CSV table of C-alpha atoms in Angstrom, one decimal:
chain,number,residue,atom,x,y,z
A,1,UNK,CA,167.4,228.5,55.9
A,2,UNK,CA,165.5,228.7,59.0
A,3,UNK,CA,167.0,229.4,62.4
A,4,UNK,CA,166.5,228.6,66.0
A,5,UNK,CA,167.6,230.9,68.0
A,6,UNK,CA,169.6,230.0,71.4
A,7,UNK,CA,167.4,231.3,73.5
A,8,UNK,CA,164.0,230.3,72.1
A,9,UNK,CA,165.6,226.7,72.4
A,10,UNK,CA,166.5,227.2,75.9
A,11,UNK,CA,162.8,228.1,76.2
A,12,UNK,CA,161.6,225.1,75.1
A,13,UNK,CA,164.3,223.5,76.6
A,14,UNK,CA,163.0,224.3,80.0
A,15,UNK,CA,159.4,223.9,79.5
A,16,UNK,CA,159.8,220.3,78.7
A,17,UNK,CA,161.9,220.0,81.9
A,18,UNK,CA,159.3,222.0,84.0
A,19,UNK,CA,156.3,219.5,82.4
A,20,UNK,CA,158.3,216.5,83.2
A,21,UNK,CA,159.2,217.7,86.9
A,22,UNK,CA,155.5,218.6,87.1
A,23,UNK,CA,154.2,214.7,85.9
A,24,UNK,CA,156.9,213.7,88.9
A,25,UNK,CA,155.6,215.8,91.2
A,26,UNK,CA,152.4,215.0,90.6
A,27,UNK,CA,152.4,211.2,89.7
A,28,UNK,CA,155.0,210.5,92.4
A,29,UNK,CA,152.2,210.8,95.7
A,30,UNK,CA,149.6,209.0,93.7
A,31,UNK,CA,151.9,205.9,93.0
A,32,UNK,CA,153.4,205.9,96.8
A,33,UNK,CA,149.5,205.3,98.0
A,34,UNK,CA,147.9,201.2,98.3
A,35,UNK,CA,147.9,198.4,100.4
A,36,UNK,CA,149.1,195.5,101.3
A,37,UNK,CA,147.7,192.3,103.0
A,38,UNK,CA,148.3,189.3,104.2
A,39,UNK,CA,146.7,185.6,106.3
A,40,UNK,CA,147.7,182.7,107.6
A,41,UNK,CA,145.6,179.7,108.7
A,42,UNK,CA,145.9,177.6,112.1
A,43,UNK,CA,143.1,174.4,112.5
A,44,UNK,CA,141.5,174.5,116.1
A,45,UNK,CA,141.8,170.6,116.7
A,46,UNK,CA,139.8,171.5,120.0
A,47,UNK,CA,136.8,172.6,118.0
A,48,UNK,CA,137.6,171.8,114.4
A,49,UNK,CA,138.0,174.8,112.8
A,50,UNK,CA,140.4,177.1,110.6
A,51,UNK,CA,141.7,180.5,112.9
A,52,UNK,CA,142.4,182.4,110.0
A,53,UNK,CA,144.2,185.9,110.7
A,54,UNK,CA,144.2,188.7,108.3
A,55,UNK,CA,146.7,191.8,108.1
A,56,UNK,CA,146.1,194.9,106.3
A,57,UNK,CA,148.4,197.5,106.0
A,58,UNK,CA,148.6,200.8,104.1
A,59,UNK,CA,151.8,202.7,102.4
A,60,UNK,CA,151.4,207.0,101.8
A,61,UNK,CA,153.2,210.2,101.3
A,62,UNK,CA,154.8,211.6,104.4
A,63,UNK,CA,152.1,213.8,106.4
A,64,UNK,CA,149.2,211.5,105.3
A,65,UNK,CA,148.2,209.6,109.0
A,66,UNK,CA,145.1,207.7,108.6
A,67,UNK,CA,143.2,206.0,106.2
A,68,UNK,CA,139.5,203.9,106.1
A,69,UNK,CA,138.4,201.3,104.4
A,70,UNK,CA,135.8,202.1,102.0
A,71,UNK,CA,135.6,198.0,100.8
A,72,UNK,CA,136.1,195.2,102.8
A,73,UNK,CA,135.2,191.9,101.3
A,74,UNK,CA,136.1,188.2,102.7
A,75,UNK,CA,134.5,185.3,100.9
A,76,UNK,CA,134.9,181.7,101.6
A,77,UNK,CA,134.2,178.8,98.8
A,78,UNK,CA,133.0,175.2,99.8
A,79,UNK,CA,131.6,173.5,102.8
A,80,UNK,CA,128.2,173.9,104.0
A,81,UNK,CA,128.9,177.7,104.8
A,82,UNK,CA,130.3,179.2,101.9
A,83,UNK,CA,130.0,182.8,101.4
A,84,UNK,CA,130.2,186.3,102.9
A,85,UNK,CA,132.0,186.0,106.2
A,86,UNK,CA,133.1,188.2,108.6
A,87,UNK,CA,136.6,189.6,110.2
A,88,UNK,CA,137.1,190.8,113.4
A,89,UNK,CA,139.1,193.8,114.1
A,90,UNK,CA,138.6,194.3,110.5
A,91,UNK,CA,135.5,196.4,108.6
A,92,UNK,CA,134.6,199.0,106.0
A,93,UNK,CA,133.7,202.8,106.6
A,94,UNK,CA,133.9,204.9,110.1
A,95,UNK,CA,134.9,203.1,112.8
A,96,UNK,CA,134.0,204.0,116.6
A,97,UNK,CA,133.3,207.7,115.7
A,98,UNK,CA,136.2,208.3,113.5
A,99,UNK,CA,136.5,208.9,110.1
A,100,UNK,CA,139.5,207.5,109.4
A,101,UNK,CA,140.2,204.7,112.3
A,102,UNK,CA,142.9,203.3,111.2
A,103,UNK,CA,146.7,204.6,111.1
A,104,UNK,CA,149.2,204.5,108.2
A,105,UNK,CA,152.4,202.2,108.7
A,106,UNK,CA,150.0,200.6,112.1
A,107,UNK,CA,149.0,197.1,110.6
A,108,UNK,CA,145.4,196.4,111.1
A,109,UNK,CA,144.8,192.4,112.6
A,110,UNK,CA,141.4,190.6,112.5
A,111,UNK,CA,140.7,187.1,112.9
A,112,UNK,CA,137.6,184.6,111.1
A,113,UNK,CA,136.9,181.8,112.3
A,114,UNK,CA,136.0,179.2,109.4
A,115,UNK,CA,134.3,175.6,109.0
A,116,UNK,CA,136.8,172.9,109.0
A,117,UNK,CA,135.0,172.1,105.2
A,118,UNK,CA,136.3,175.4,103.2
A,119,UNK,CA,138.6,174.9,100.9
A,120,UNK,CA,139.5,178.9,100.1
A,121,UNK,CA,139.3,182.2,101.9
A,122,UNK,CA,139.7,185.7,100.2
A,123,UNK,CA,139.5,189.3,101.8
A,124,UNK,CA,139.3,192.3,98.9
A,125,UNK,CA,140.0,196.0,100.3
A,126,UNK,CA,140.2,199.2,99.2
A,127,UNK,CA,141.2,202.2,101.0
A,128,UNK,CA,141.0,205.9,101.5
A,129,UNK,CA,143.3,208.0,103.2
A,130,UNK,CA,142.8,211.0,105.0
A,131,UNK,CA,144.0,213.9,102.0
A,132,UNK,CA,140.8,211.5,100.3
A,133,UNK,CA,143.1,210.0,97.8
A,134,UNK,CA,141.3,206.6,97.2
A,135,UNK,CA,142.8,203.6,95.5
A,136,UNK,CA,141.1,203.0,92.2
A,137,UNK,CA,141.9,199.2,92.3
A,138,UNK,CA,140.9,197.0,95.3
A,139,UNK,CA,143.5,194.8,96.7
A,140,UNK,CA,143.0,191.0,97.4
A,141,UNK,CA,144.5,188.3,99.4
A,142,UNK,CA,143.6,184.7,99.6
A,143,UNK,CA,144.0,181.3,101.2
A,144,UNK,CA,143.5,177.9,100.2
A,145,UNK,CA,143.0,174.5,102.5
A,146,UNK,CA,144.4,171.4,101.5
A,147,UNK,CA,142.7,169.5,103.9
A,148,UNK,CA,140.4,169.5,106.3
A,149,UNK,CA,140.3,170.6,110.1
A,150,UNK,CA,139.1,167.7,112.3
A,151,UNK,CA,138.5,167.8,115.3
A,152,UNK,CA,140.3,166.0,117.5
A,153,UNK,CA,138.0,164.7,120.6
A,154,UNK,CA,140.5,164.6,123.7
A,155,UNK,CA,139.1,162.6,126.9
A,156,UNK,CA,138.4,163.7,130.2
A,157,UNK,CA,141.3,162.7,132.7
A,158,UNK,CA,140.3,159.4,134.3
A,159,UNK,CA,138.6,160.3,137.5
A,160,UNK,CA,137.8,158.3,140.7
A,161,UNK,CA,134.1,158.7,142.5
A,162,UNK,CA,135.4,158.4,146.5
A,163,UNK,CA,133.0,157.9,149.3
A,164,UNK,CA,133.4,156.6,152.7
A,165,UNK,CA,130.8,155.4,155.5
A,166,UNK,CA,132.0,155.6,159.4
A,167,UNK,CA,129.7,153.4,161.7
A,168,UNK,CA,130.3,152.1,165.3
A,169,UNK,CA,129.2,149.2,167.0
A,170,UNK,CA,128.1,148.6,170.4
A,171,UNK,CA,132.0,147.2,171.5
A,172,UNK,CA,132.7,151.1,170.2
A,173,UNK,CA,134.5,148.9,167.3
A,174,UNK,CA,134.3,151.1,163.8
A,175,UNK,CA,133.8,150.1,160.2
A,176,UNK,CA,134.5,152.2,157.5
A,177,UNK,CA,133.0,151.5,154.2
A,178,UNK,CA,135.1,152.8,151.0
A,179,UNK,CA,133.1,153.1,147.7
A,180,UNK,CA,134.3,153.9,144.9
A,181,UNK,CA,130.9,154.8,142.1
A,182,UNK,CA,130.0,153.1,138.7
A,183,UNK,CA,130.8,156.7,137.4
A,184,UNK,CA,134.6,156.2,138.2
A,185,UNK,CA,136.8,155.9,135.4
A,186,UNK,CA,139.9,155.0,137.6
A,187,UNK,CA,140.4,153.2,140.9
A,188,UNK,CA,140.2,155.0,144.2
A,189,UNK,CA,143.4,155.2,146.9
A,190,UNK,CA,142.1,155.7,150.6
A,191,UNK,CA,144.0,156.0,153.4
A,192,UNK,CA,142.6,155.7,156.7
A,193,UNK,CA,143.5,156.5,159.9
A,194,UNK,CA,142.8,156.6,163.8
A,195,UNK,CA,144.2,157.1,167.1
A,196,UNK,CA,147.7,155.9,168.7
A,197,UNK,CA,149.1,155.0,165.3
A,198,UNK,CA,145.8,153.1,163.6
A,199,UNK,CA,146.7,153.2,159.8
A,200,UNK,CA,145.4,151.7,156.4
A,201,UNK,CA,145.3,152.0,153.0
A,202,UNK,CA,142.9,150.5,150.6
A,203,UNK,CA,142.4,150.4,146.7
A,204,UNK,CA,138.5,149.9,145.7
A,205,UNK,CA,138.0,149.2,141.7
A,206,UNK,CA,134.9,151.5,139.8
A,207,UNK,CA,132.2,150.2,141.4
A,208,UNK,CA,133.3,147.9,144.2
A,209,UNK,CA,133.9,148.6,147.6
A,210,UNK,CA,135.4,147.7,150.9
A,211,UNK,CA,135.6,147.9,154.6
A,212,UNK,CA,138.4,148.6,157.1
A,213,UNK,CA,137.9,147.7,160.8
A,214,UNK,CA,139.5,150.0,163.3
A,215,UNK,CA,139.1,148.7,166.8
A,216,UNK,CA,137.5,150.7,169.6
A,217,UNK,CA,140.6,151.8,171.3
A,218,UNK,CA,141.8,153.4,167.7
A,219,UNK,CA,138.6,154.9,167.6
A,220,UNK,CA,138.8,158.2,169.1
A,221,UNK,CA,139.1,160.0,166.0
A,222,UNK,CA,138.9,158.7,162.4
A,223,UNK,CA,140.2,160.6,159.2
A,224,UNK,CA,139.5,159.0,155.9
A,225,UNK,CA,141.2,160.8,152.8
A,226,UNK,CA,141.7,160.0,148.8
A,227,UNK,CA,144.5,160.9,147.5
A,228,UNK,CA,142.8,162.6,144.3
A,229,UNK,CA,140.6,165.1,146.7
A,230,UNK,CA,141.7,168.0,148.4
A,231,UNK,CA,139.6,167.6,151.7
A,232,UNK,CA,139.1,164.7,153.6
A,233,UNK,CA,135.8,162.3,153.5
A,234,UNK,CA,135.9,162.2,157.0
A,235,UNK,CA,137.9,163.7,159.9
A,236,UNK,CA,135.7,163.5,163.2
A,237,UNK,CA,135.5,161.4,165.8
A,238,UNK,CA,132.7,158.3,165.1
A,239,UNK,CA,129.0,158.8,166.0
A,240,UNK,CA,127.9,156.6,169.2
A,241,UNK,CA,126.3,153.0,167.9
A,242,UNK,CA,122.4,153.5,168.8
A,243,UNK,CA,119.9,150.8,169.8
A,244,UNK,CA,122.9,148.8,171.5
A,245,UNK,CA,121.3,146.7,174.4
A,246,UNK,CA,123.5,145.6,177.2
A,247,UNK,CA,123.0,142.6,179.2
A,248,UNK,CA,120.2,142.3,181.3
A,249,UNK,CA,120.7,142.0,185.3
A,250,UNK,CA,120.2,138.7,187.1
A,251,UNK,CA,117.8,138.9,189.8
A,252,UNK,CA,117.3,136.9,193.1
A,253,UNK,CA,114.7,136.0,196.1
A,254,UNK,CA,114.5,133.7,199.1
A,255,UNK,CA,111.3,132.1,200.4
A,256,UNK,CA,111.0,130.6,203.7
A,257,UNK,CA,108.9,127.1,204.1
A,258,UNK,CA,108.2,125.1,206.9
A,259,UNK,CA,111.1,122.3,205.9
A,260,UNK,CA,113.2,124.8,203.8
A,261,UNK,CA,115.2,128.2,202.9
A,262,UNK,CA,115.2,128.4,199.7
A,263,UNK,CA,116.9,130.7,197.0
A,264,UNK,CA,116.3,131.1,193.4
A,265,UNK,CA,118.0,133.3,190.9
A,266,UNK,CA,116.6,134.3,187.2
A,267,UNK,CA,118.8,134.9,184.4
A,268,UNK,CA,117.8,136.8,181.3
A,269,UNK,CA,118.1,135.7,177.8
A,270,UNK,CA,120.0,139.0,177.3
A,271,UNK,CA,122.5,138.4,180.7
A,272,UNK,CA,125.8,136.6,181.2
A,273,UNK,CA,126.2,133.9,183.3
A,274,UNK,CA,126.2,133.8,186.9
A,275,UNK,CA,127.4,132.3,189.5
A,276,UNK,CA,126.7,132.8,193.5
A,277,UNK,CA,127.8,131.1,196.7
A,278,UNK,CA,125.6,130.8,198.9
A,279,UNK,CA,127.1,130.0,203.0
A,280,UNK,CA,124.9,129.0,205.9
A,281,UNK,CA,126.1,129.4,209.3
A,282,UNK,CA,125.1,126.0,209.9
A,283,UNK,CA,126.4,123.1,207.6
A,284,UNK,CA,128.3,123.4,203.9
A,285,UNK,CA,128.1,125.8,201.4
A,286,UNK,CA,126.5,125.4,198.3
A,287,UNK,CA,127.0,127.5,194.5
A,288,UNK,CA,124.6,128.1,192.1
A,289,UNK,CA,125.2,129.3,188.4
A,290,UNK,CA,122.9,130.3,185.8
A,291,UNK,CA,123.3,130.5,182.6
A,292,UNK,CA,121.7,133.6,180.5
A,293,UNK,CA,117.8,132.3,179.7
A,294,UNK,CA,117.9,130.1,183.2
A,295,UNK,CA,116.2,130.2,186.4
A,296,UNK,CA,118.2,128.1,189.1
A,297,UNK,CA,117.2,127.3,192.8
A,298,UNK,CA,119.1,126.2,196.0
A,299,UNK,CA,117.9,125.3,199.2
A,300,UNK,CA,118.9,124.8,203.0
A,301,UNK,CA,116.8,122.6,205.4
A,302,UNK,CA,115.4,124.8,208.0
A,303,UNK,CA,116.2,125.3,211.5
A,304,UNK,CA,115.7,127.7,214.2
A,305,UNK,CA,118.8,130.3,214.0
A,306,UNK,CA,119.5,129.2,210.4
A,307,UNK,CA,121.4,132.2,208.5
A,308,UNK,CA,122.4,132.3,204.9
A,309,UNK,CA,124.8,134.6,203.2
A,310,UNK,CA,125.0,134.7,198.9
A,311,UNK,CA,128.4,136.1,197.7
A,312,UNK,CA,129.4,136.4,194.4
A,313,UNK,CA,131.4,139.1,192.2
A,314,UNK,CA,129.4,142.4,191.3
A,315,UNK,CA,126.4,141.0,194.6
A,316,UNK,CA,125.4,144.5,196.0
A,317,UNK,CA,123.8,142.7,199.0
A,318,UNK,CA,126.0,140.3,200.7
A,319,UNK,CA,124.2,140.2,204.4
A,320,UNK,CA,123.1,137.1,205.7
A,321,UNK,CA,119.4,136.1,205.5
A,322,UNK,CA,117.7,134.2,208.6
A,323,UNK,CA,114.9,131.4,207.6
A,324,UNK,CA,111.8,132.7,209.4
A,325,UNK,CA,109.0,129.9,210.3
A,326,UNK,CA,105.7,130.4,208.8
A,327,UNK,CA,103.0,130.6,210.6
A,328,UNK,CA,100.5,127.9,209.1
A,329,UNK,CA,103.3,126.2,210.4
A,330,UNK,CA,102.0,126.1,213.8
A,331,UNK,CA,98.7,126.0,213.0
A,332,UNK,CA,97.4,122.4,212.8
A,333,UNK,CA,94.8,121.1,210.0
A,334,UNK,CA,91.3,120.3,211.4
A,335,UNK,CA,91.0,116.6,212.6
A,336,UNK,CA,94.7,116.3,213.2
A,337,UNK,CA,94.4,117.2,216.9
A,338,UNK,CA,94.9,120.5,218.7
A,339,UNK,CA,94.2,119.6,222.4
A,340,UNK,CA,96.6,120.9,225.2
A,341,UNK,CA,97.0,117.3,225.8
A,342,UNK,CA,97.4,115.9,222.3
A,343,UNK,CA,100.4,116.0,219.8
A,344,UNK,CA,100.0,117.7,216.7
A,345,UNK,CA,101.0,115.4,213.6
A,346,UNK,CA,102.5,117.0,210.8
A,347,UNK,CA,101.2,118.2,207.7
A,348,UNK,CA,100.7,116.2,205.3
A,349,UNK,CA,97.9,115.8,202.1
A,350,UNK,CA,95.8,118.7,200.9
A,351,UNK,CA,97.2,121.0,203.0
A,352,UNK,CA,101.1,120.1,202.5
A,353,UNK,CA,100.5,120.8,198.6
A,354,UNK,CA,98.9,123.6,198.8
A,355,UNK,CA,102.1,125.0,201.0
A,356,UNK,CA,104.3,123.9,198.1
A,357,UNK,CA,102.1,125.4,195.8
A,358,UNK,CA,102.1,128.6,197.1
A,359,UNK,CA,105.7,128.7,197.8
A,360,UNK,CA,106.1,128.1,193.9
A,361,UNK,CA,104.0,130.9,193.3
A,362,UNK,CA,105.9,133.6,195.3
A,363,UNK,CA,109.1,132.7,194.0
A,364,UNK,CA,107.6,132.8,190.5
A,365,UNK,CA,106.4,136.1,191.5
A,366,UNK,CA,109.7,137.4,192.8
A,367,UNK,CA,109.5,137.8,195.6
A,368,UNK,CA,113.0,139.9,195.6
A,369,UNK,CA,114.8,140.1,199.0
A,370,UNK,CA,118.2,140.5,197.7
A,371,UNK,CA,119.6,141.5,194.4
A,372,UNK,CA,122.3,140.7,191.8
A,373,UNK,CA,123.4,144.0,190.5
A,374,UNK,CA,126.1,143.9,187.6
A,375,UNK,CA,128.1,146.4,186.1
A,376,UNK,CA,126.0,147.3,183.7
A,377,UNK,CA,122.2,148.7,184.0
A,378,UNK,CA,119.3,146.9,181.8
A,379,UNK,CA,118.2,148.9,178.6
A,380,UNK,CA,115.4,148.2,177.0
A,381,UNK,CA,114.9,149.8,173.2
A,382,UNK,CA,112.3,148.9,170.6
């Protein structure tokens, strides 16, 4: 009969226990050492694509800091780009210098962008940590799409296409043209305003326009705003109207004939009517108006000592003017006598018209001895 004895069995006894503890302590750092991942998936309507967002996180033994990734895979399947892709934050081997970038227990977060057509997403890793224990399986995670990502093509905000156009007139009156462009996708609200209180508002339709009068004693200063822009279209007082061409100035001349005083005032096409008064100092006086285009003519039968004055509003000249004989007046025509002794007969035939005649042509030729100066000075403009 064989024996055991006690204390051979308490050998073996503890050896077994010492070769388990040893599998424990060994086993036990090699089983606390993987990964573990994760992803989600967002669809950009804006561009029409998946966000995807991968996490990848490691678990070790206490005093074990930093690991790498010594295999990094992501893969996509269908849809025109299928295949190898890439994800940022996230990569395989040293990163920035260091060995071993990344820190145990500090997740690790990259993002992929991916074409609205794939239908599944997978990233594969396998890492090593900085006591170079290596996993000896790779670890995967993956993501299928259900649908599609479309995009989803928003509008621009309807927008309105302001201008305005400030022009005076020659009364100093002011038109402002509103436009509103054929590019405008929405109508435009002005609002415009002048001096002592001058205010309107207008709405012009894409492509329209319209025009708000603001009379001259508004004019001062013009501001025209939209209520969509931040500055005004206009805030200045209006330019001066060019070109303007006031009325002309009447003008005036006497002549003096053997039988006559005679006046004559010309009107241009460009003037305002006119009227004068004209008073002799002898007999009743007598008014002439022209109208703007006209000549008009007045005359008094002379006399020795005859005097005229013309009045009339805006006259600069209002003294009076004295007929004055001629002298082929007191010269008589051959054959019509001359002798101390003989009467002279008046003039009559050739010589009578060719007084007339020339009489006609000085006043024609303006012969200006006084003058009807308005208010307002000619201008002449191309």
């Amino acid at each position: 009969m064989n024996r055991l004895s006690f204390r051979r069995a308490v050998a073996v006894a503890a050896g077994a226990l010492l070769g388990i503890g040893g599998v424990a302590t060994f086993a036990a750092p090699a089983s606390a050492h993987h990964s573990e991942l994760k992803v989600t998936a967002e669809c950009d309507s804006a561009t029409g694509e998946w966000v995807t967002t991968w996490t990848v996180g490691t678990v070790a033994p206490a005093g074990v800091r930093n690991y790498k990734l010594i295999q990094a895979d992501a893969v996509s399947t269908g849809g025109e780009n299928a295949g190898q892709f890439t994800i940022d934050g996230i990569q395989a081997g040293a990163v920035e210098g260091k060995e071993y970038p990344y820190t145990v227990g500090e997740p690790v977060v990259g993002q992929a962008r991916l074409a609205n057509d794939v239908t599944e997403a997978s990233l594969t890793v396998r890492a090593e940590w900085d006591n170079k224990f290596k996993e000896t399986e790779a670890k995967s995670t993956s993501i299928k799409f259900s649908e599609s990502c479309d995009k989803v093509v928003t509008p621009p905000p309807a927008t309105a296409s302001p201008k305005a156009t400030v022009t005076a007139d020659c009364t100093g009156d002011v038109a402002v043209k509103l436009e509103n462009g054929e590019e405008a996708t929405k109508p435009a609200s002005f609002t415009v305003t002048g001096t002592d209180g001058f205010s309107e508002k207008a709405t012009v339709e894409p492509g329209k326009d319209k025009t708000i009068k603001v009379p001259a004693k508004n004019a001062g200063k013009i501001t025209v705003t939209e209520e969509d822009q931040e500055e005004p279209l206009f805030d200045d007082k209006p330019a001066a109207a060019e070109g303007c061409v006031k009325p002309g100035e009447p003008s005036g001349g006497y002549l003096s004939t053997c039988d006559e005083l005679i006046f004559e005032i010309s009107n241009p096409a460009d003037g305002e009517t006119v009227t004068i008064t004209f008073t002799p100092n002898k007999g009743e006086a007598k008014t002439l108006t022209v109208e703007p285009g006209k000549t008009g003519t007045v005359a008094f039968k002379a006399e020795e000592g005859l005097t005229v004055t013309p009045t009339g509003e805006g006259l600069d000249e209002t003294e009076p003017i004295a007929w004055e004989k001629p002298e082929e007046c007191d010269t008589p025509a051959p054959g019509q006598g001359g002798g101390e002794d003989e009467p002279t007969l008046p003039l009559t035939g050739a010589a009578t018209s060719a007084i007339i005649a020339g009489a006609a042509v000085l006043l024609a030729a303006g012969v200006v001895l006084f003058l009807v100066a308005r208010r307002r000075k000619v201008r002449f403009t191309a």
